[in-house]
Tab-separated table of C-alpha atoms and ligand atoms in Angstrom:
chain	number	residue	atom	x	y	z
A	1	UNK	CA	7.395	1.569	-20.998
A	2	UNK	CA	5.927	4.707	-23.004
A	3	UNK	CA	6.561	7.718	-20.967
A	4	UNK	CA	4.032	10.839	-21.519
A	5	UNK	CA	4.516	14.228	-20.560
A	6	UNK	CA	1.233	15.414	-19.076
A	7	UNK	CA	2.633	18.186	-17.513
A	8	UNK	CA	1.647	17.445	-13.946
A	9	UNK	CA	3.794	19.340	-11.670
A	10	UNK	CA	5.374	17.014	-9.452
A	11	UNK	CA	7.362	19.563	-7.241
A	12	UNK	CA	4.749	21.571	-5.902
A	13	UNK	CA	5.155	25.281	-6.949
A	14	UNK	CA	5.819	27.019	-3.046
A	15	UNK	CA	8.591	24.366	-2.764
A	16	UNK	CA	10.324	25.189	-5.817
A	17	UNK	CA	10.686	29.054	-5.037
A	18	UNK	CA	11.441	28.072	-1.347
A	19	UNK	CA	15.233	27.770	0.010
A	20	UNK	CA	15.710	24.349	1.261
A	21	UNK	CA	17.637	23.644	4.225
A	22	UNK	CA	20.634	21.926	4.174
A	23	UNK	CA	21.271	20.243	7.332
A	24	UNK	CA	19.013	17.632	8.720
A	25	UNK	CA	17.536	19.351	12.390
A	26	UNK	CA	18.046	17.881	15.360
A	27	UNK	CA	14.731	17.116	16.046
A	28	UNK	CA	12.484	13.425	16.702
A	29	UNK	CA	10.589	12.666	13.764
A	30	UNK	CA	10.866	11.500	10.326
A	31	UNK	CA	11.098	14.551	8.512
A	32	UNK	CA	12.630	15.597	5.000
A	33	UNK	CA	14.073	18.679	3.768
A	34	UNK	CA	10.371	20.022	2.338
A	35	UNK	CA	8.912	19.521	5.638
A	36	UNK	CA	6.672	16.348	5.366
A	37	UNK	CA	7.044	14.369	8.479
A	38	UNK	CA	6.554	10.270	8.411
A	39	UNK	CA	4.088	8.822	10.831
A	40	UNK	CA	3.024	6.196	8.634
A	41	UNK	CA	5.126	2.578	8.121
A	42	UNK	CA	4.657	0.036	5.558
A	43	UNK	CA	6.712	-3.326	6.941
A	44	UNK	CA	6.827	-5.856	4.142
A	45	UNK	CA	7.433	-9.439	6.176
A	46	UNK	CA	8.309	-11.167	3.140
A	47	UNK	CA	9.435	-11.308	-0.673
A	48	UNK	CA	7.335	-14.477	-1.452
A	49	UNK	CA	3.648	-14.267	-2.534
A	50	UNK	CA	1.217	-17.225	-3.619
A	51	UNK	CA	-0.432	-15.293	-5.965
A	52	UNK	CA	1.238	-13.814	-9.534
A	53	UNK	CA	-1.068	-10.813	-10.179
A	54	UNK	CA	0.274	-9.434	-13.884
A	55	UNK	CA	0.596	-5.992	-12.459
A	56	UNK	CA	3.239	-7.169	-9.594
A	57	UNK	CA	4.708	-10.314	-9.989
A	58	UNK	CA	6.508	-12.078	-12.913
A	59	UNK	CA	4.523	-15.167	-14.058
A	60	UNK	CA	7.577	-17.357	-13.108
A	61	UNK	CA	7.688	-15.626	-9.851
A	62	UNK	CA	10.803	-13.860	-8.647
A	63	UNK	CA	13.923	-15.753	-6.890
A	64	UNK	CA	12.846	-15.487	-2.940
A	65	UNK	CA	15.496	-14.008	-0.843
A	66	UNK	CA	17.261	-16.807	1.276
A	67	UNK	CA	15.657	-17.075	4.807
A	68	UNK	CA	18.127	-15.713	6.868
A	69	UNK	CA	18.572	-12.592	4.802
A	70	UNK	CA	14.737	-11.792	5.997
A	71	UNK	CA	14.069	-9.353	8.876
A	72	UNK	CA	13.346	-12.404	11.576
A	73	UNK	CA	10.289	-11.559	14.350
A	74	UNK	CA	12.668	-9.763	16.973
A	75	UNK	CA	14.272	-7.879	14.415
A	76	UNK	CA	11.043	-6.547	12.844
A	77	UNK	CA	9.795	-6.245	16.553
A	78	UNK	CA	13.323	-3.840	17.361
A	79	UNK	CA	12.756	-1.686	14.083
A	80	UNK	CA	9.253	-0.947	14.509
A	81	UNK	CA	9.806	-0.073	18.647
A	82	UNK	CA	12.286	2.421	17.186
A	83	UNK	CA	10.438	4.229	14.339
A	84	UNK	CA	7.679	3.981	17.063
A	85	UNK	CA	9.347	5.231	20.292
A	86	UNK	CA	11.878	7.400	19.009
A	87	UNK	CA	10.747	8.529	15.636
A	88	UNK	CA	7.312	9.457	15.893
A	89	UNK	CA	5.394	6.727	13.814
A	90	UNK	CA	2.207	5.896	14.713
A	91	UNK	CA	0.784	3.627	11.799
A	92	UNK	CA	2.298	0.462	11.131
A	93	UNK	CA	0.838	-1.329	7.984
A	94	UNK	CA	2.473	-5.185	6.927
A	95	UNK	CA	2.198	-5.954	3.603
A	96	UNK	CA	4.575	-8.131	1.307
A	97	UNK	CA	4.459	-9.753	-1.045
A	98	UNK	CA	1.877	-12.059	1.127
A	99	UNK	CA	2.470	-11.238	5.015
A	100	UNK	CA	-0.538	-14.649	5.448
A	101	UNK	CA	3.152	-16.643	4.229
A	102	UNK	CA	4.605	-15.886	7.618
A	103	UNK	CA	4.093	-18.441	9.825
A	104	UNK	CA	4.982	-15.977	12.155
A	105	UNK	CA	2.720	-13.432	11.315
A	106	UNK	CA	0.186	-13.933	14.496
A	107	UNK	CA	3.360	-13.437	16.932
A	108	UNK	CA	4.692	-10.260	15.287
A	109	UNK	CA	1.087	-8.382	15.029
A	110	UNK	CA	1.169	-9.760	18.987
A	111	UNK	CA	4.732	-8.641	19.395
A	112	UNK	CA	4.075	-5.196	17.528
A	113	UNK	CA	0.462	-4.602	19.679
A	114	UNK	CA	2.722	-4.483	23.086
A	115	UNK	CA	5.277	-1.582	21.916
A	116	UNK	CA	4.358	1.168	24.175
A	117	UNK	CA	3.300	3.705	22.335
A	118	UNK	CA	1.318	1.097	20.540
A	119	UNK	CA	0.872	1.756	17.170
A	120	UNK	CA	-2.312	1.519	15.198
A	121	UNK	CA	-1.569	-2.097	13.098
A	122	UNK	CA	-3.384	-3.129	9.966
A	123	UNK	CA	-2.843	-5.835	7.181
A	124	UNK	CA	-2.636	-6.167	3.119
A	125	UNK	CA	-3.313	-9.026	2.380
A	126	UNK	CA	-4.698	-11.175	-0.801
A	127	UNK	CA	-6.781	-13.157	2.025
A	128	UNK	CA	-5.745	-16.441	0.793
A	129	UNK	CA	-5.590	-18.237	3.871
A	130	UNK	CA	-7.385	-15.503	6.222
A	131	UNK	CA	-9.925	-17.355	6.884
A	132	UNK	CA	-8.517	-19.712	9.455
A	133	UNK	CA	-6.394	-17.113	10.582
A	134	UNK	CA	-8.413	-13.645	10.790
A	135	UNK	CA	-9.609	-14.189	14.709
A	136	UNK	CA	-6.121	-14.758	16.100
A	137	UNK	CA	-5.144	-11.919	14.569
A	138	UNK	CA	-7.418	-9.587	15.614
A	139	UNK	CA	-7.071	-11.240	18.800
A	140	UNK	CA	-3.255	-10.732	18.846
A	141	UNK	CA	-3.618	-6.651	18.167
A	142	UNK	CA	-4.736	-6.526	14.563
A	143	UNK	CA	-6.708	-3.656	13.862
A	144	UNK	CA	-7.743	-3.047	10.450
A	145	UNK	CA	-7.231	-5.298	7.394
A	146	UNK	CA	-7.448	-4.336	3.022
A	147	UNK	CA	-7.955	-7.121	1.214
A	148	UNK	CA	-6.592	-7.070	-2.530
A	149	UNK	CA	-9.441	-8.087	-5.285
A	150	UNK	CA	-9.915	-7.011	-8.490
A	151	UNK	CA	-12.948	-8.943	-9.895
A	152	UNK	CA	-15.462	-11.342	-8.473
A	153	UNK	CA	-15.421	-13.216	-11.710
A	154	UNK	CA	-13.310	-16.436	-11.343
A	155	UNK	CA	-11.624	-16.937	-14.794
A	156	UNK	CA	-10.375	-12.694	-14.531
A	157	UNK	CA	-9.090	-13.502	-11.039
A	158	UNK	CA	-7.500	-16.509	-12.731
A	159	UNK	CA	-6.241	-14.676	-15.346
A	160	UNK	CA	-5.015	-11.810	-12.819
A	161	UNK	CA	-3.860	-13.408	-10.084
A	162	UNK	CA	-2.825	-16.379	-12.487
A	163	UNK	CA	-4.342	-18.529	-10.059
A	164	UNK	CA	-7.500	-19.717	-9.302
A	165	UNK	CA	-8.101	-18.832	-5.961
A	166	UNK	CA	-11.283	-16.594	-5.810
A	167	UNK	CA	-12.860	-18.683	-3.513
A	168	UNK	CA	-10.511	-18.679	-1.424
A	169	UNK	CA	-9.814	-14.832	-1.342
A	170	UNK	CA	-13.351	-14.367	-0.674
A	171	UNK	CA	-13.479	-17.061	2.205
A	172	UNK	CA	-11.023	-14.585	4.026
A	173	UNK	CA	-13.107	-12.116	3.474
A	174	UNK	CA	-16.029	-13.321	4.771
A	175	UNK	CA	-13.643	-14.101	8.049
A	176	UNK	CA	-12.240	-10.530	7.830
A	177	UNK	CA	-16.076	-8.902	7.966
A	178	UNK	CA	-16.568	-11.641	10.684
A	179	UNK	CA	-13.756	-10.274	12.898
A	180	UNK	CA	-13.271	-6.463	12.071
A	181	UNK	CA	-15.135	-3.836	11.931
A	182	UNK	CA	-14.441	-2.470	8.824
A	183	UNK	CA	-12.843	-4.495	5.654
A	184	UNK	CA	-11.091	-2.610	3.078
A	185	UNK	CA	-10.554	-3.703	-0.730
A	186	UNK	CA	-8.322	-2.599	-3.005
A	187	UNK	CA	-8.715	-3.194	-6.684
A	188	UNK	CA	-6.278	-2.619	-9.542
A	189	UNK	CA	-8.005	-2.367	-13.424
A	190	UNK	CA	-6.505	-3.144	-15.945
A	191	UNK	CA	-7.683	-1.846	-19.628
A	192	UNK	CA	-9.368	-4.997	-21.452
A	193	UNK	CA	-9.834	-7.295	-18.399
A	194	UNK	CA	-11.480	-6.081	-15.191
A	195	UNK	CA	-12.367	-2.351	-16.249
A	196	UNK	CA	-15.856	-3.583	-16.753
A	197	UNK	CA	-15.805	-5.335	-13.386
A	198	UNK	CA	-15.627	-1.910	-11.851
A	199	UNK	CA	-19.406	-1.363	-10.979
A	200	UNK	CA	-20.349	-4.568	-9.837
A	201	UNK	CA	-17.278	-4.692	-7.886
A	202	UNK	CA	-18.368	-1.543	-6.016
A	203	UNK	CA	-21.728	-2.654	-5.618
A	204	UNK	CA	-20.447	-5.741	-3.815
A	205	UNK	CA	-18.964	-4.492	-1.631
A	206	UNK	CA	-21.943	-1.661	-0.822
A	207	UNK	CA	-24.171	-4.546	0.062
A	208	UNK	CA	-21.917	-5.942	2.381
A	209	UNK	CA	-20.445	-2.356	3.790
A	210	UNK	CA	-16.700	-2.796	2.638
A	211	UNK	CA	-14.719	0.438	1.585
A	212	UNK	CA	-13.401	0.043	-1.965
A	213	UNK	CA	-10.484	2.022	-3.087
A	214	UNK	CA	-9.159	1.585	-7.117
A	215	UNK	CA	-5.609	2.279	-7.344
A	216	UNK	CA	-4.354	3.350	-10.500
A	217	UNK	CA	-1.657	0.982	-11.367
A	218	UNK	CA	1.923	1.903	-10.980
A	219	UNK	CA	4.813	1.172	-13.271
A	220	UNK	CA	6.055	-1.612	-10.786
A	221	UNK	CA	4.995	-4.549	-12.341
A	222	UNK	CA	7.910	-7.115	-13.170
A	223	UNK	CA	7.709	-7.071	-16.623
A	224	UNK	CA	8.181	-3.633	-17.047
A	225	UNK	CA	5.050	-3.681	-19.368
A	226	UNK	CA	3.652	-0.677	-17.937
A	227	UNK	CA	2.372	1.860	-20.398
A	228	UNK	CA	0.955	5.200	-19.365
A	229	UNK	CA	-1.253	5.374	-22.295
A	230	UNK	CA	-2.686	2.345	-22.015
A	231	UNK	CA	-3.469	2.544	-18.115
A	232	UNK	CA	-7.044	2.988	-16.653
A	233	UNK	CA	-6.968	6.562	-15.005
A	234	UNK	CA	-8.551	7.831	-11.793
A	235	UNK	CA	-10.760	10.061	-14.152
A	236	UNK	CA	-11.769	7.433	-15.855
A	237	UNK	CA	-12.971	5.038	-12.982
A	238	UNK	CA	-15.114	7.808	-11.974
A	239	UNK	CA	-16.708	8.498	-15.066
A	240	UNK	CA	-17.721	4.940	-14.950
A	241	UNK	CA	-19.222	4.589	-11.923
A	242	UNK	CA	-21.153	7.508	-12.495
A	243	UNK	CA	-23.040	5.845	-14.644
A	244	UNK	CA	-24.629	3.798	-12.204
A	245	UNK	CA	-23.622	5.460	-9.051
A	246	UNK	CA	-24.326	9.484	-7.474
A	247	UNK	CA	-20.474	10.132	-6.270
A	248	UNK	CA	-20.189	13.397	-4.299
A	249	UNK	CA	-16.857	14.526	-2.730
A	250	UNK	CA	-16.855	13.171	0.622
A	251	UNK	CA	-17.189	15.962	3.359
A	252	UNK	CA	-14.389	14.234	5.758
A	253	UNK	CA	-10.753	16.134	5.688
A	254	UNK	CA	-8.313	13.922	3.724
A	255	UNK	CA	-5.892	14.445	6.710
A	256	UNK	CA	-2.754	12.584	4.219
A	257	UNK	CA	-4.506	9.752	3.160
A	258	UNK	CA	-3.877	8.461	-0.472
A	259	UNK	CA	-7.337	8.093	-1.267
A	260	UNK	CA	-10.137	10.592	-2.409
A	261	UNK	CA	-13.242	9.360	-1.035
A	262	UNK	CA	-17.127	9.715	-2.772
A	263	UNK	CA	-20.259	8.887	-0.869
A	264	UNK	CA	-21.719	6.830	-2.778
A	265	UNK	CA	-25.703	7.287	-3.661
A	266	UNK	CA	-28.458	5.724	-5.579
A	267	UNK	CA	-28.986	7.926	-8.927
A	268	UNK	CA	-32.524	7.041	-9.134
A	269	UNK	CA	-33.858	8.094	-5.216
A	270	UNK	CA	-29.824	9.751	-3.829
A	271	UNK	CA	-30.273	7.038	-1.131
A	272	UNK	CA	-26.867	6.944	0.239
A	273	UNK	CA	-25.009	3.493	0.347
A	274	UNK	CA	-21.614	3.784	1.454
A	275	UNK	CA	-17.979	5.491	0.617
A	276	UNK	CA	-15.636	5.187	-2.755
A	277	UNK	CA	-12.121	5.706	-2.582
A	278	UNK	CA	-9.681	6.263	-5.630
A	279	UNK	CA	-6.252	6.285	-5.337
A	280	UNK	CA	-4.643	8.354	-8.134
A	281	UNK	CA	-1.039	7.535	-7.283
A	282	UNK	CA	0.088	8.242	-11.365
A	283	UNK	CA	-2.698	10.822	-12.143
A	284	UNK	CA	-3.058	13.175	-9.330
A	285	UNK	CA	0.294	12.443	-6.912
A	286	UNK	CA	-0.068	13.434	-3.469
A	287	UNK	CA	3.943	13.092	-2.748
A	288	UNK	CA	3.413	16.577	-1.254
A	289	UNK	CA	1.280	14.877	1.506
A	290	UNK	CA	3.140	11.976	1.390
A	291	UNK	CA	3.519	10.494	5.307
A	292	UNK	CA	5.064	7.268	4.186
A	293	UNK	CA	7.928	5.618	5.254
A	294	UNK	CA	8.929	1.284	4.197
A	295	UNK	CA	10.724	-1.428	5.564
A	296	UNK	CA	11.682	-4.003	2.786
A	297	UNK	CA	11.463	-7.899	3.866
A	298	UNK	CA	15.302	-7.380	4.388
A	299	UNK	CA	15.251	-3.915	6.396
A	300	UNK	CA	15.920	-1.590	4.063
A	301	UNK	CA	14.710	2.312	4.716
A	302	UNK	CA	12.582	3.230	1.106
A	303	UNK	CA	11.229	6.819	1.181
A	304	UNK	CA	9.436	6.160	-1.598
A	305	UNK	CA	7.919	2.975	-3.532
A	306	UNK	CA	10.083	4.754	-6.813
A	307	UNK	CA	13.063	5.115	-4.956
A	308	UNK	CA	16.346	3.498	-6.593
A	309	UNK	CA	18.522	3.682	-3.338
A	310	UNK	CA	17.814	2.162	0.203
A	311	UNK	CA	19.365	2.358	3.714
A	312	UNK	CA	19.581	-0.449	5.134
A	313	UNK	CA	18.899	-1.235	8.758
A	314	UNK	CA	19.564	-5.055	9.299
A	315	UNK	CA	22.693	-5.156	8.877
A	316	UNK	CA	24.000	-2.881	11.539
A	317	UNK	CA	20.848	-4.131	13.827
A	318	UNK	CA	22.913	-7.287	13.363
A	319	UNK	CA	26.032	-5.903	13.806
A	320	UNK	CA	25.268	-4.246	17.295
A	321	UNK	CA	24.405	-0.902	16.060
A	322	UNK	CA	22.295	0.927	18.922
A	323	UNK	CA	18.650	1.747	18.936
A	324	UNK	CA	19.489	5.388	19.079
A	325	UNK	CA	21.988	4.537	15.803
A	326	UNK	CA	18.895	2.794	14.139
A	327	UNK	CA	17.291	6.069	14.279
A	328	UNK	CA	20.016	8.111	13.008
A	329	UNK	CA	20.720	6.234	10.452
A	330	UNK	CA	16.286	6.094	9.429
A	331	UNK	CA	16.024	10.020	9.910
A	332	UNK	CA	19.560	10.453	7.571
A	333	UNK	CA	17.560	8.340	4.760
A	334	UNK	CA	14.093	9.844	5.182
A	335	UNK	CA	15.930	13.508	5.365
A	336	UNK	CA	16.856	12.655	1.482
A	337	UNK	CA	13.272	11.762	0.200
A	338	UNK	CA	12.602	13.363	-3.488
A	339	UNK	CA	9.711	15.872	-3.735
A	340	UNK	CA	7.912	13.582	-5.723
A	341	UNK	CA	7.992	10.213	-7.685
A	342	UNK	CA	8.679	12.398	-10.694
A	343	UNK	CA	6.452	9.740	-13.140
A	344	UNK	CA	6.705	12.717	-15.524
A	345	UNK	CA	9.736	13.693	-16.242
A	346	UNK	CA	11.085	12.181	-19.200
A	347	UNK	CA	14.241	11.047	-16.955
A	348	UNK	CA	11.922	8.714	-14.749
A	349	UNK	CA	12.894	5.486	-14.848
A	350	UNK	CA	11.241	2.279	-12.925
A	351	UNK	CA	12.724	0.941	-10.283
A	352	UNK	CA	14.205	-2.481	-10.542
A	353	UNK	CA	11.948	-3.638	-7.505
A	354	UNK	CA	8.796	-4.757	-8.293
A	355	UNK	CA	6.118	-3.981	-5.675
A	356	UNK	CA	5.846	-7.465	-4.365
A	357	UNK	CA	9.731	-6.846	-3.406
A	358	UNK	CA	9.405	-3.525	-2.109
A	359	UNK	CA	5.749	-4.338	-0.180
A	360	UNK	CA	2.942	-2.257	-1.295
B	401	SAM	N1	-0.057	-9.492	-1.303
B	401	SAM	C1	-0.773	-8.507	-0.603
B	401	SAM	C2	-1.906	-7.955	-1.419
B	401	SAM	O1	-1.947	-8.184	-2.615
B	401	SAM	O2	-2.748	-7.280	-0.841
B	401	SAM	C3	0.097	-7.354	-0.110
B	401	SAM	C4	1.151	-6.868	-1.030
B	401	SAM	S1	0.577	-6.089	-2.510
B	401	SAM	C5	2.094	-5.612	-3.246
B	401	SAM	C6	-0.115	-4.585	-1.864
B	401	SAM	C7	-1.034	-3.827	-2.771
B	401	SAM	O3	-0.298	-3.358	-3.868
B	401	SAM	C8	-2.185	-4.636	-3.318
B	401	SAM	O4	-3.398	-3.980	-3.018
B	401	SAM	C9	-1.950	-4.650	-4.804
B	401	SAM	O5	-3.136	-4.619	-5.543
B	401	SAM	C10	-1.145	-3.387	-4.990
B	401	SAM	N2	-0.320	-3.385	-6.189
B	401	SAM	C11	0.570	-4.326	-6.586
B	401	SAM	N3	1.168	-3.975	-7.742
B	401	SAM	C12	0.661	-2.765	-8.073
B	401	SAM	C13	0.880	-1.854	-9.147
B	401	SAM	N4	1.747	-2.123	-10.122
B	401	SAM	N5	0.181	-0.701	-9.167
B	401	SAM	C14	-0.718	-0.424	-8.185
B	401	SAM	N6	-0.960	-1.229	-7.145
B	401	SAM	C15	-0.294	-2.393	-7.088
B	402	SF4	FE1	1.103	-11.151	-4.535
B	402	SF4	FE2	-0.103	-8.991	-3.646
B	402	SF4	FE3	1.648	-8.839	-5.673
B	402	SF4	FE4	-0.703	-10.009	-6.080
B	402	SF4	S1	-0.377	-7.859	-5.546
B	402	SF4	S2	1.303	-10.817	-6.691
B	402	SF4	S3	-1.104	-10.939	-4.129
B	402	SF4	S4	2.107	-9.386	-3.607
């Protein structure tokens, strides 16, 4: 991994000149000692994935964590009902590796829907499989759902995903736009095999009124091949779609979310066609906004995807620990969070998760 210095400050500059406290208050939510307070949690359901995309996953795969040392459907069920009763979350997002691999996966989002306060539930999925699938969940609670695609091409998705499931991907997506209102995608580019894909990707998904959002790809890939250099930056995706798209800032208030969002408009006639979203995790961190809190597949507390510690949850759940322990213990690890991911200081190093381990 080549690490450059492009002087992006990472600790925002009112934070650095600002005393910190030193004790954790007493208070409900997920908050850290520079004042950002969770509402947002990522639940990965599982390690395992059927896919191998080059930026996540080792070609070989990674050794799957042994059954019983995943969280099972009550547990998930207890965790969540505690970061959502007694820690103020209010977003609950499953992810994975590939939450469709969970046979289970209709009974949690069921499960999840009846916590009172119910949480707002959505899904990241690669959509293999979504298509027999999509109405039960939405009928169990689901609301929203991102599909992962990077090119409509099938021998890039191939080489990508390093399998050839397009079709398949994009059969759960036609069940996705079927059930919910809105579909989201999320692309990754990579330099020298789906940057050009960029534009037609976007004006796919135009015509058929899904929300794309490129994320600039994060050193979390298991071969530890990322290279700063080399990656295709936010700045860069928009200078290429500008050269078939109008992009104007979009007038909505951010409000936390990763994404900066375009309207998207004809450049011949400024017709307007939909929204753009970039996600400039590397480029342009928004850890001061960050709302984030994760769950591994084995209930581990992350407050951050680059984190190299965890607290783990499951194994006191397991060994009787209370739900008002549970949330001691999740506000203790959340109180610790780092200002930022720190991608540029010359100290950073990856973690040994990859994101299909952590759940993205
Ligand atoms: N398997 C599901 C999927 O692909 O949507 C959920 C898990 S996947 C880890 C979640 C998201 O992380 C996907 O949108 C994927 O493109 C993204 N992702 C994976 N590795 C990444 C990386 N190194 N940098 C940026 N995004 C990444
Ligand atoms: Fe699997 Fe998603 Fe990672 Fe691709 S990005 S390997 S689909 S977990």
């Amino acid at each position: 991994m080549t690490s450059v210095d492009l002087g992006i400050p990472q600790v925002p500059t009112a934070w650095r000149s600002r005393t910190l406290p030193a004790e954790r208050p007493a208070g409900p939510g997920l908050v850290d000692r520079y004042g950002r307070i969770a509402t947002d949690l990522r639940v990965s359901l599982t390690d395992r994935c059927n896919l191998r995309c080059t930026y996540c996953m080792p070609a070989e795969g990674l050794p799957a964590l042994p059954r019983d040392a995943v969280m099972a459907r009550a547990e998930i069920t207890r965790l969540v009902g505690v970061a959502t009763r007694d820690l103020g979350v209010r977003q609950v997002r499953f992810t994975g590796g590939e939450p469709l691999l969970r046979g289970d996966l209709v009974d949690v989002v069921r499960d999840v829907a009846a916590l009172e306060p119910r949480p707002e539930i959505s899904l990241t999925t690669n959509a293999v499989g979504l298509d027999t699938r999509a109405e039960a969940l939405r009928d169990a609670g689901l609301d929203r759902v991102n599909v992962s695609l990077d090119t409509l091409d099938p021998d890039t998705f191939a080489t990508l995903a390093r399998r050839p499931f397009l079709e398949r991907t994009l059969a759960g997506i036609d069940a996705a736009a079927r059930v919910f209102d809105l579909v989201k995608i999320n692309a990754v580019l990579v330099r020298g095999v789906n940057l050009d894909h960029a534009a037609d990707l976007l004006s796919w998904c135009l015509e058929r009124g899904f929300e794309l959002r490129f994320i600039e790809q994060m050193p979390l890939d298991a071969d530890h091949s990322w290279d700063r250099s080399a990656m295709v930056t936010a700045a860069e995706v928009r200078g290429l779609l500008g050269r078939r798209f109008a992009l104007a800032p979009d007038d909505e208030p951010r409000d936390g979310a990763p994404a900066e969002r375009f309207e998207v408009r004809s450049l011949a006639t400024g017709q307007r066609w939909g929204r753009v979203g970039i996600i400039a995790s590397v480029t342009e961190p928004f850890c001061a906004d960050c709302r984030r809190t994760r769950l591994t597949a084995e209930g581990g507390v992350r407050d951050c995807l680059f984190a190299h510690t965890e607290t783990d949850l499951l194994g006191p759940l397991r060994a009787g620990a209370t739900d008002a322990q549970l949330a001691d213990l999740w506000r203790t690890a959340m109180w610790g969070k780092g200002a930022g991911h720190g991608m540029d200081d010359p100290s950073f190093t990856q973690p040994d998760r990859t994101m299909s381990a952590i759940g993205g």
